[in-house]
Short mmCIF file of C-alpha atoms in Angstrom, two decimals:
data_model
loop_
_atom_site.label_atom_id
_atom_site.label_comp_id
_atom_site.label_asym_id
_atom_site.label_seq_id
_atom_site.Cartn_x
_atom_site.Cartn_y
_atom_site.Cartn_z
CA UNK M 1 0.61 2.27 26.90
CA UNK M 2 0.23 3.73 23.18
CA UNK M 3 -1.38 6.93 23.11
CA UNK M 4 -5.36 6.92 22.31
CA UNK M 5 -4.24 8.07 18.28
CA UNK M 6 -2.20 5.40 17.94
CA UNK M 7 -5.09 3.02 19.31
CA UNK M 8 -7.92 4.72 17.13
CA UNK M 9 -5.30 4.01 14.10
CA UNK M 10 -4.97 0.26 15.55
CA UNK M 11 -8.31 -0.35 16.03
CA UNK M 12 -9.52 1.29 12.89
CA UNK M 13 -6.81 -0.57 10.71
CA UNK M 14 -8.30 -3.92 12.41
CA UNK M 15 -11.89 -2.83 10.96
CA UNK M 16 -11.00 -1.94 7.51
CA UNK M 17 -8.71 -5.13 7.22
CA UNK M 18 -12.56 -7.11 8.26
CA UNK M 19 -13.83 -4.21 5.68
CA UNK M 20 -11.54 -5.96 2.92
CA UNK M 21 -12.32 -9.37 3.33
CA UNK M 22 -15.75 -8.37 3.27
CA UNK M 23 -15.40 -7.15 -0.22
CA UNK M 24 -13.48 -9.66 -1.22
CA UNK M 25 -16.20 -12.01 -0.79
CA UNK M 26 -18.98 -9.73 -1.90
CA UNK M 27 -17.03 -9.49 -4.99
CA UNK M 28 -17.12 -13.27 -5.51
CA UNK M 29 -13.51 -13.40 -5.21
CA UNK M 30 -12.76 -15.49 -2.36
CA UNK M 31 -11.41 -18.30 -4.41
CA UNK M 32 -9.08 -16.09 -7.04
CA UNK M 33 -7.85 -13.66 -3.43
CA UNK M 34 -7.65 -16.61 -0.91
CA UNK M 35 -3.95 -16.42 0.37
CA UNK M 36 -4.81 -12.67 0.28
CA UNK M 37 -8.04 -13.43 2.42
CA UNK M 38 -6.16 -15.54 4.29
CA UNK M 39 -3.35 -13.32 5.14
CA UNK M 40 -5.91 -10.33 5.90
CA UNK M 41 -7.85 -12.98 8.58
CA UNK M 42 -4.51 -13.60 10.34
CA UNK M 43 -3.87 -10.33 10.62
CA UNK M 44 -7.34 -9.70 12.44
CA UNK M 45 -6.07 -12.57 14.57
CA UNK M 46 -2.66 -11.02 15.84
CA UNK M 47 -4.04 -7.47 16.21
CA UNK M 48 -6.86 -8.99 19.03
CA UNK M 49 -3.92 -11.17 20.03
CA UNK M 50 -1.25 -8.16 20.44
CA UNK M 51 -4.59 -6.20 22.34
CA UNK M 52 -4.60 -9.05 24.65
CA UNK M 53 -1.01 -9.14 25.22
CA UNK M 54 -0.54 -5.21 25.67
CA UNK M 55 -3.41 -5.14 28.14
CA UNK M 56 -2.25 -8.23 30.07
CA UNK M 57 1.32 -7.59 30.49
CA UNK M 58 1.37 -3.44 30.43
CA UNK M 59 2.66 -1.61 27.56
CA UNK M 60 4.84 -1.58 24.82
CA UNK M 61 7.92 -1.96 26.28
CA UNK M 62 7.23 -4.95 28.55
CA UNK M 63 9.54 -8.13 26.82
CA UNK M 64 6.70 -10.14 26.44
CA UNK M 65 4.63 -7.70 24.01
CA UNK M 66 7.73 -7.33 22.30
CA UNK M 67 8.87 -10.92 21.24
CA UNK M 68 4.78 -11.53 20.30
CA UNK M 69 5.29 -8.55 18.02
CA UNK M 70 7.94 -9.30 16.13
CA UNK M 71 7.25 -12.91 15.97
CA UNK M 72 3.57 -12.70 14.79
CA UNK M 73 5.55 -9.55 12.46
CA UNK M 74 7.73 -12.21 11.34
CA UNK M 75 4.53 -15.20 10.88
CA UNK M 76 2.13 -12.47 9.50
CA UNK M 77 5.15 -11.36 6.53
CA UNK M 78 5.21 -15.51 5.69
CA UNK M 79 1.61 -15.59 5.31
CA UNK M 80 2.03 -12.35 2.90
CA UNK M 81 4.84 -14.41 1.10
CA UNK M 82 2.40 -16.69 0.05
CA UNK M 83 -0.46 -14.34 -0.61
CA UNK M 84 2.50 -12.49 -3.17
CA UNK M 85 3.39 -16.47 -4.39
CA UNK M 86 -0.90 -16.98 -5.28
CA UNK M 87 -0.84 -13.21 -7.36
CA UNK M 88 1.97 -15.37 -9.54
CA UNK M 89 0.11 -18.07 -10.30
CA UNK M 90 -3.12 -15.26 -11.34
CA UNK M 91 -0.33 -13.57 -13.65
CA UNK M 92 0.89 -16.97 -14.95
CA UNK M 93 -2.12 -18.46 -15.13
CA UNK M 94 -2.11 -18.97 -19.03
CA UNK M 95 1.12 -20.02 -19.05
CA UNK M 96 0.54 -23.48 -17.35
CA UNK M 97 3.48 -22.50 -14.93
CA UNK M 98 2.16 -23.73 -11.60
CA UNK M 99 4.93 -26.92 -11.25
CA UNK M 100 7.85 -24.62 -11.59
CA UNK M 101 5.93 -21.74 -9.56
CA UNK M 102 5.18 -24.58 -6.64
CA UNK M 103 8.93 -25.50 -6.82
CA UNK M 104 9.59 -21.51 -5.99
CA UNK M 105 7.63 -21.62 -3.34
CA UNK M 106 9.14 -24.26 -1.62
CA UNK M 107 12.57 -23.06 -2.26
CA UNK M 108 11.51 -19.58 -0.91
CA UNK M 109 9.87 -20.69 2.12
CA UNK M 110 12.88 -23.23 2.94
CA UNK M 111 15.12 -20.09 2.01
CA UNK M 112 13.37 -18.34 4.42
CA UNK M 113 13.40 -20.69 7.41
CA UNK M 114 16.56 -21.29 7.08
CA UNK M 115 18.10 -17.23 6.99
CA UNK M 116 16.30 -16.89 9.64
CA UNK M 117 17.30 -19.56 11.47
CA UNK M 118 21.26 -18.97 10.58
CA UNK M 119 20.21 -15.16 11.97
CA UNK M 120 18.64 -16.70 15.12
CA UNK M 121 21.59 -18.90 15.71
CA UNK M 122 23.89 -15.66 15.53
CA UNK M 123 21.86 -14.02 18.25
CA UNK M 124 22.41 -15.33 21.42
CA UNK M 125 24.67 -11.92 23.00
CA UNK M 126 22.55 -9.56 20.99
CA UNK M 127 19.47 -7.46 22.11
CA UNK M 128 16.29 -8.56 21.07
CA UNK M 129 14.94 -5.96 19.51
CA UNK M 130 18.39 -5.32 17.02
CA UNK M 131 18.43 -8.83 16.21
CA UNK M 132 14.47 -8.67 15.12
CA UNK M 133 15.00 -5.18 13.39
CA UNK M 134 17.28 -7.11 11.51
CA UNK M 135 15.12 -10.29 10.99
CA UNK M 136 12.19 -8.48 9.83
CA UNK M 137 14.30 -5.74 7.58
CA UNK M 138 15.38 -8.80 5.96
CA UNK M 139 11.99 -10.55 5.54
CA UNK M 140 10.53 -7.55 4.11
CA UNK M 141 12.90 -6.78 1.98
CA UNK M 142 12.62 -10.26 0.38
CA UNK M 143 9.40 -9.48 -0.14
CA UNK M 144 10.11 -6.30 -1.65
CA UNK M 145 11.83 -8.51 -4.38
CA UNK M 146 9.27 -10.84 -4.99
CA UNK M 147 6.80 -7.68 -5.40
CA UNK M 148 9.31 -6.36 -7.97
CA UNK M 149 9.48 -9.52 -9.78
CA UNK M 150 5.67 -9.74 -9.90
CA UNK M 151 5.60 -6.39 -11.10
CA UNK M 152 8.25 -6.96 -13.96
CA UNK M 153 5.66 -9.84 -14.47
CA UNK M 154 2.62 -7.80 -14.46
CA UNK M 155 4.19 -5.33 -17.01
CA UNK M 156 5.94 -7.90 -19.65
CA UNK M 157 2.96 -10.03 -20.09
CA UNK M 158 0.51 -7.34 -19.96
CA UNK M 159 -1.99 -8.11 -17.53
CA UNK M 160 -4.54 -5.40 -17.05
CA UNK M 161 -6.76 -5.92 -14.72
CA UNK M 162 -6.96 -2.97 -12.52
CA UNK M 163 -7.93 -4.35 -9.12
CA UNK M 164 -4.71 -7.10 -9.26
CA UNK M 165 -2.20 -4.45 -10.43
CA UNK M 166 -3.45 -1.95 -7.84
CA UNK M 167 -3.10 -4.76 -4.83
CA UNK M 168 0.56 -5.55 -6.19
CA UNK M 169 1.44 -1.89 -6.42
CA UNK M 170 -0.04 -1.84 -2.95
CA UNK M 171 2.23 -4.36 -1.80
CA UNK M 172 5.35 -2.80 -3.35
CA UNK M 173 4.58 0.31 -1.53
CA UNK M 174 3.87 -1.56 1.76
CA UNK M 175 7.06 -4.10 1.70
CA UNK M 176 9.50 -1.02 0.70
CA UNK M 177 8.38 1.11 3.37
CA UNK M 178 8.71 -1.30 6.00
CA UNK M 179 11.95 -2.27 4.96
CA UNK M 180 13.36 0.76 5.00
CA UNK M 181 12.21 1.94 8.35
CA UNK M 182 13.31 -1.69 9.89
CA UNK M 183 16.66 -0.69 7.80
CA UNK M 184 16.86 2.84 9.68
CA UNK M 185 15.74 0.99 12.69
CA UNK M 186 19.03 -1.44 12.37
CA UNK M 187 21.28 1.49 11.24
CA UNK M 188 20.28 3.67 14.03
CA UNK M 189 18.76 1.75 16.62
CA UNK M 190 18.45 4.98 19.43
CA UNK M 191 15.85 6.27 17.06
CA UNK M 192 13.47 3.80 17.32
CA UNK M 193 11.06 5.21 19.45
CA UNK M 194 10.57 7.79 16.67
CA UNK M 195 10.32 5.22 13.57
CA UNK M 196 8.06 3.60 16.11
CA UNK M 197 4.70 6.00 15.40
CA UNK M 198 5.74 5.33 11.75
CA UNK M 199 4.82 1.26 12.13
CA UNK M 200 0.56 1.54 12.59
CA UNK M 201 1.14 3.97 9.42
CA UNK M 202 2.46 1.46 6.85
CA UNK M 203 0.29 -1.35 8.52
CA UNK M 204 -2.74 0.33 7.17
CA UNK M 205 -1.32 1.02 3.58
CA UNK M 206 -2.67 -2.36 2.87
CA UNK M 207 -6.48 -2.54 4.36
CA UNK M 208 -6.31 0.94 2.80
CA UNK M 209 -5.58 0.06 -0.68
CA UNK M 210 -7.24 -3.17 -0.68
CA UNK M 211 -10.50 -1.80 0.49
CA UNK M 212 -10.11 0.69 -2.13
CA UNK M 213 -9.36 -1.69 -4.57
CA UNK M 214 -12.44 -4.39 -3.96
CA UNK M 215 -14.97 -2.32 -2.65
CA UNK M 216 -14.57 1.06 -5.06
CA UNK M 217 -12.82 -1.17 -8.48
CA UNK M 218 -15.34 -2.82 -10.36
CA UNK M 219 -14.18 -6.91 -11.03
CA UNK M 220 -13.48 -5.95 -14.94
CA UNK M 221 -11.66 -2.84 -14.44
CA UNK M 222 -8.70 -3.03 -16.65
CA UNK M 223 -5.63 -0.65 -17.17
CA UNK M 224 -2.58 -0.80 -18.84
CA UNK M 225 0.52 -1.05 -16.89
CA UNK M 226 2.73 -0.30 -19.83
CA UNK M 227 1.70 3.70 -19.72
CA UNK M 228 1.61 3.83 -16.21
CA UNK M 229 5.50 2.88 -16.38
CA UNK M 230 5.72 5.29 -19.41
CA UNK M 231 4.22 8.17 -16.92
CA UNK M 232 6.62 7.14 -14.21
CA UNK M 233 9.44 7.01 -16.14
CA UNK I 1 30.09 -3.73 9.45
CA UNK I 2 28.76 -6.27 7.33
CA UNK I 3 25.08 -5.88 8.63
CA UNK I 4 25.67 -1.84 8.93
CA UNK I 5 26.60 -2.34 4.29
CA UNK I 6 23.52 -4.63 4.43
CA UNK I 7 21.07 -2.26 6.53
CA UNK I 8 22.57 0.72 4.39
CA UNK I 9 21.99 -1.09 0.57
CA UNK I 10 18.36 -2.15 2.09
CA UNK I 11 17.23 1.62 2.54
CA UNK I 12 18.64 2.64 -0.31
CA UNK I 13 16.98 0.18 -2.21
CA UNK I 14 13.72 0.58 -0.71
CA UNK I 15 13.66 4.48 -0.62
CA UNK I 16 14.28 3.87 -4.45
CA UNK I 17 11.75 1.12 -4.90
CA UNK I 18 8.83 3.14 -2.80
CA UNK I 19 9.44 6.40 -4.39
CA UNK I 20 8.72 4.06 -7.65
CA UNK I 21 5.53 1.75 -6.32
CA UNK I 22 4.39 5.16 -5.07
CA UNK I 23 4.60 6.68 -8.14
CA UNK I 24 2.84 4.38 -10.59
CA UNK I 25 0.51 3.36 -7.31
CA UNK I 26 -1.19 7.37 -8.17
CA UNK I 27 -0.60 6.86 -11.89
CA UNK I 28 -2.79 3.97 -11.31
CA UNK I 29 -5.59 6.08 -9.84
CA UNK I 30 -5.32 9.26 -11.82
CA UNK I 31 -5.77 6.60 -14.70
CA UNK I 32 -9.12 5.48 -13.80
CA UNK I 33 -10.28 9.31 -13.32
CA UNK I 34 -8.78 10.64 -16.72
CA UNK I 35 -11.69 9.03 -19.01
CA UNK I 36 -13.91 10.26 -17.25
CA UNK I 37 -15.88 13.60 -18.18
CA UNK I 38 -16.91 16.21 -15.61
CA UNK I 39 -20.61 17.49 -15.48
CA UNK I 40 -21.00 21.16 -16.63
CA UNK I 41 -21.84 22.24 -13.20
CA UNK I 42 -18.30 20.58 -11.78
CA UNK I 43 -16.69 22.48 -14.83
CA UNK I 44 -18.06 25.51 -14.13
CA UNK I 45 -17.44 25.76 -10.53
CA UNK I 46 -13.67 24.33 -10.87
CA UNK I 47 -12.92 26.14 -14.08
CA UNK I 48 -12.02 22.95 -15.75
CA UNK I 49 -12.95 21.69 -18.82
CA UNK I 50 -12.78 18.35 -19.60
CA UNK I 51 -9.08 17.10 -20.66
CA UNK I 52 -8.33 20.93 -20.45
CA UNK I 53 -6.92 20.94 -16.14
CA UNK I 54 -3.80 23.19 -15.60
CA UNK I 55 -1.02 22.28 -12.32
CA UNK I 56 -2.42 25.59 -10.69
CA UNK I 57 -5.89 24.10 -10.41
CA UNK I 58 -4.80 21.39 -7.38
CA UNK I 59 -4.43 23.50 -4.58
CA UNK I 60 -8.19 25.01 -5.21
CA UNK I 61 -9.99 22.01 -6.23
CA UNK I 62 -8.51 20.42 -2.95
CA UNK I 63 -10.28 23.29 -1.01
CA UNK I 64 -13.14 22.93 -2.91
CA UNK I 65 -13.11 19.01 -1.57
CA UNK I 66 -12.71 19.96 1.96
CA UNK I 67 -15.70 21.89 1.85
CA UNK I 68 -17.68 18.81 0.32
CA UNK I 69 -18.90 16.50 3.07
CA UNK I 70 -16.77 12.72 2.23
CA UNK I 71 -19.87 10.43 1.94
CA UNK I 72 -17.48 9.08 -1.35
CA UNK I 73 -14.97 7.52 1.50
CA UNK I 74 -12.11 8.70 -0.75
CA UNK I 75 -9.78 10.48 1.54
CA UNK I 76 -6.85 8.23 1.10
CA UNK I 77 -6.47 8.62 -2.11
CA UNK I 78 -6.93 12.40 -2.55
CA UNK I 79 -4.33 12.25 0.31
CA UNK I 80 -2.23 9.98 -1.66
CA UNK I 81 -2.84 11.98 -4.79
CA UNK I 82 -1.86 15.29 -2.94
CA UNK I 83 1.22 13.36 -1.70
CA UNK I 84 2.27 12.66 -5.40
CA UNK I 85 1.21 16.27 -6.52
CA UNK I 86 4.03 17.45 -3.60
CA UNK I 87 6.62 14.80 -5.31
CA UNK I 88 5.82 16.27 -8.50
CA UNK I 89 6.21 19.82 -7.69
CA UNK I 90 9.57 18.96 -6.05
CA UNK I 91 10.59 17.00 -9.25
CA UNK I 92 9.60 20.37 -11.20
CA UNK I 93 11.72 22.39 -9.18
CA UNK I 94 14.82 21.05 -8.76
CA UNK I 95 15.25 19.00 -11.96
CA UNK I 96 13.35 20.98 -14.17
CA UNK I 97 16.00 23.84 -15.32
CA UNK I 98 18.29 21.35 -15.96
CA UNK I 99 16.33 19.04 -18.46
CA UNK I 100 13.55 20.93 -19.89
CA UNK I 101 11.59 17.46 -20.61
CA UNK I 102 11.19 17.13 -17.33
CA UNK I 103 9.38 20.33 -17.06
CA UNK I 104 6.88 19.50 -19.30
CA UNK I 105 6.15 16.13 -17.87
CA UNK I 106 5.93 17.68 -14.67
CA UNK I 107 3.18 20.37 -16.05
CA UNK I 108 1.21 17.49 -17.23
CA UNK I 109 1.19 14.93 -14.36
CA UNK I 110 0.11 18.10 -12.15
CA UNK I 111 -2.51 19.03 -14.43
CA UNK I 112 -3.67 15.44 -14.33
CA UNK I 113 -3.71 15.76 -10.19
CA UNK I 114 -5.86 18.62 -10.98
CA UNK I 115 -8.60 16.99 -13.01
CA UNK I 116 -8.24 13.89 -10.58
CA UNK I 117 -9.34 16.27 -7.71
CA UNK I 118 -11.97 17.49 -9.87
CA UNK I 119 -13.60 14.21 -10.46
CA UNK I 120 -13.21 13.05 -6.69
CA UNK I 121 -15.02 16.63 -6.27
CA UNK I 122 -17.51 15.43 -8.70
CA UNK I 123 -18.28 11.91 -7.17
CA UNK I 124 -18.56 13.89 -3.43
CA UNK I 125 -21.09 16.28 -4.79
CA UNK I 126 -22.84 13.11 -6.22
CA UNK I 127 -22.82 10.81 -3.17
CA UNK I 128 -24.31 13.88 -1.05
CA UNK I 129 -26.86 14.09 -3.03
CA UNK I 130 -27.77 10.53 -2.79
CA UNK I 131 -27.34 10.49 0.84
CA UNK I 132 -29.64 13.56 0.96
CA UNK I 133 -32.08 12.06 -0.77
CA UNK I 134 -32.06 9.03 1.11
CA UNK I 135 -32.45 11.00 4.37
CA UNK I 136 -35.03 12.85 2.83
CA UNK I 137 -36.89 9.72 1.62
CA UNK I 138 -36.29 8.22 5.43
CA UNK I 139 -37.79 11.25 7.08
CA UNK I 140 -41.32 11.16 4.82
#
């Protein structure tokens, strides 16, 4: 069983991610953040599902809590693919892009399915878990790009509103820290059960951020991304 | 070996691309706090005028914030803030003698930490007083 910090962090990251898409919809932003609503609801749904799951079959390390993890890990990052997919079409949104974005979409989600299927198939006399540190390294990291594209996006076409830049530089942060503990993980898979505490950590960099961002950001905020890069630089 | 390359060009490619999203993520919020001016009373008890924040400020003003009941719900990103402040300072120290622009960039993003600290410090004092006044109003 996880230790009662790690279940105050659980249960509070559950509460805030409710928190956000309160404020989304107090905001009046339910239609412009709905993948991102979306995403945030299904993760509500697999943390009472994983609760269930740890309770009913005891602990962490029992098989079955194990595969639900990292395939509701692996369902939960999809969802997020599409949340990243809907921020494009926001950025683009002058451009009259949305049949090419669409087409990306597709591609990526086919692109997707089938990696992870060709990883799958390669699997059979490996150990779970290195085969899904491996699977979900890769997934994130994917989605690391995609952030980094968006970003490049963000930067060259100038969009400043503050409350979309901060929830892509929120997602940059979340899909490059996950990715490179999964990528530890799959390098040095004995010290897993120290990257382990690490995991409820970068799952609440997003409620976090986002309840920052929608709650505390007022809808017009703007900022421009340009001199942030300058700072950074 | 092929996956070990893989796993290995991952994390180095995502220890590069957080240390960036982190970055800009608390240039972001610093950003927001810059334009906007601290109350004589915050100035006098932080020492900082407006615009006018030096690096050695930080590690005070974040005292001065722990003392200051959190009715703001800002802890994250003071914490996040304080994170970058750390990056900063180890930025400042170990690349600074050899490229003295990156000295002075250093000295100003850690001023700016400063005067972000001050205006969290600022919004703190504010929502205490509100929530004060609100018991106060409750009790009556």
């Amino acid at each position: 069983m996880p230790g009662p910090t790690w279940m105050l962090m659980w249960i509070l990251g559950t509460l805030l991610e409710v928190f956000v898409v309160v404020g989304i919809y107090r905001s009046g932003m339910v239609r412009r953040y709905f993948f991102l609503s979306f995403y945030t609801l299904l993760s509500v749904a697999v943390s009472i599902g994983r609760f269930r799951v740890l309770f009913h079959y005891g602990g962490v390390t029992s098989a079955e809590y194990r595969y639900f993890y990292f395939y509701s890990d692996a369902l939960l990052t999809i969802a997020l693919y599409f949340a990243v997919i809907s921020l494009f079409f926001q950025v683009f949104e002058q451009m009259r892009m949305e049949r090419y974005l669409r087409f990306a979409a597709v591609l990526l989600l086919a692109g997707t399915a089938w990696f992870s299927y060709a990883i799958v198939s390669q699997s059979s006399g490996r150990i779970l878990t290195h085969f899904a540190f491996e699977l979900s390294q890769n997934l994130y990291f994917v989605g690391l790009a995609l952030t980094y594209v968006l970003w490049g996006a963000i930067v060259k076409l100038r969009e400043t509103r503050t409350q979309l830049i901060q929830v892509v530089l929120s997602l940059g942060i979340y899909f490059s820290a996950y990715a490179a503990t999964y990528a530890l993980s799959n390098l040095a898979p004995g010290i897993y059960p120290y990257t382990r505490f690490l995991f409820p950590l970068i799952g609440g960099i997003l409620p976090v951020t986002w309840a920052y961002a929608f709650w505390r950001l007022p809808v017009n905020a703007r900022i421009v991304p340009a001199r942030l890069l300058e700072a950074a630089q | 070996m092929m996956v070990a390359l893989m796993a290995v060009v991952i994390l180095a490619a995502s220890l590069a691309a957080l240390l960036q999203f982190f970055g800009i993520y608390c240039r972001s919020l610093i950003a927001a706090s810059v334009a906007q001016p601290l109350s004589p009373e915050i100035q006098e008890v932080t020492g900082i005028t407006s615009g006018a924040a030096g690096p050695e400020d930080f590690p005070r003003v974040v005292q001065l914030l722990r003392l200051c009941p959190d009715f703001a719900n800002d802890r994250q990103q003071v914490s996040a803030i304080r994170g970058y402040f750390w990056l900063v300072k180890a930025v400042r120290w170990t690349l600074a003698s050899l490229l003295p622009e990156v000295r002075s960039w250093a000295e100003m993003q850690l001023a700016q930490c400063a005067y972000f600290a001050a205006v969290a410090l600022e919004h703190r004092v504010s929502s205490s007083r509100t929530a004060l006044a609100a018991q106060m109003h409750d009790s009556r």
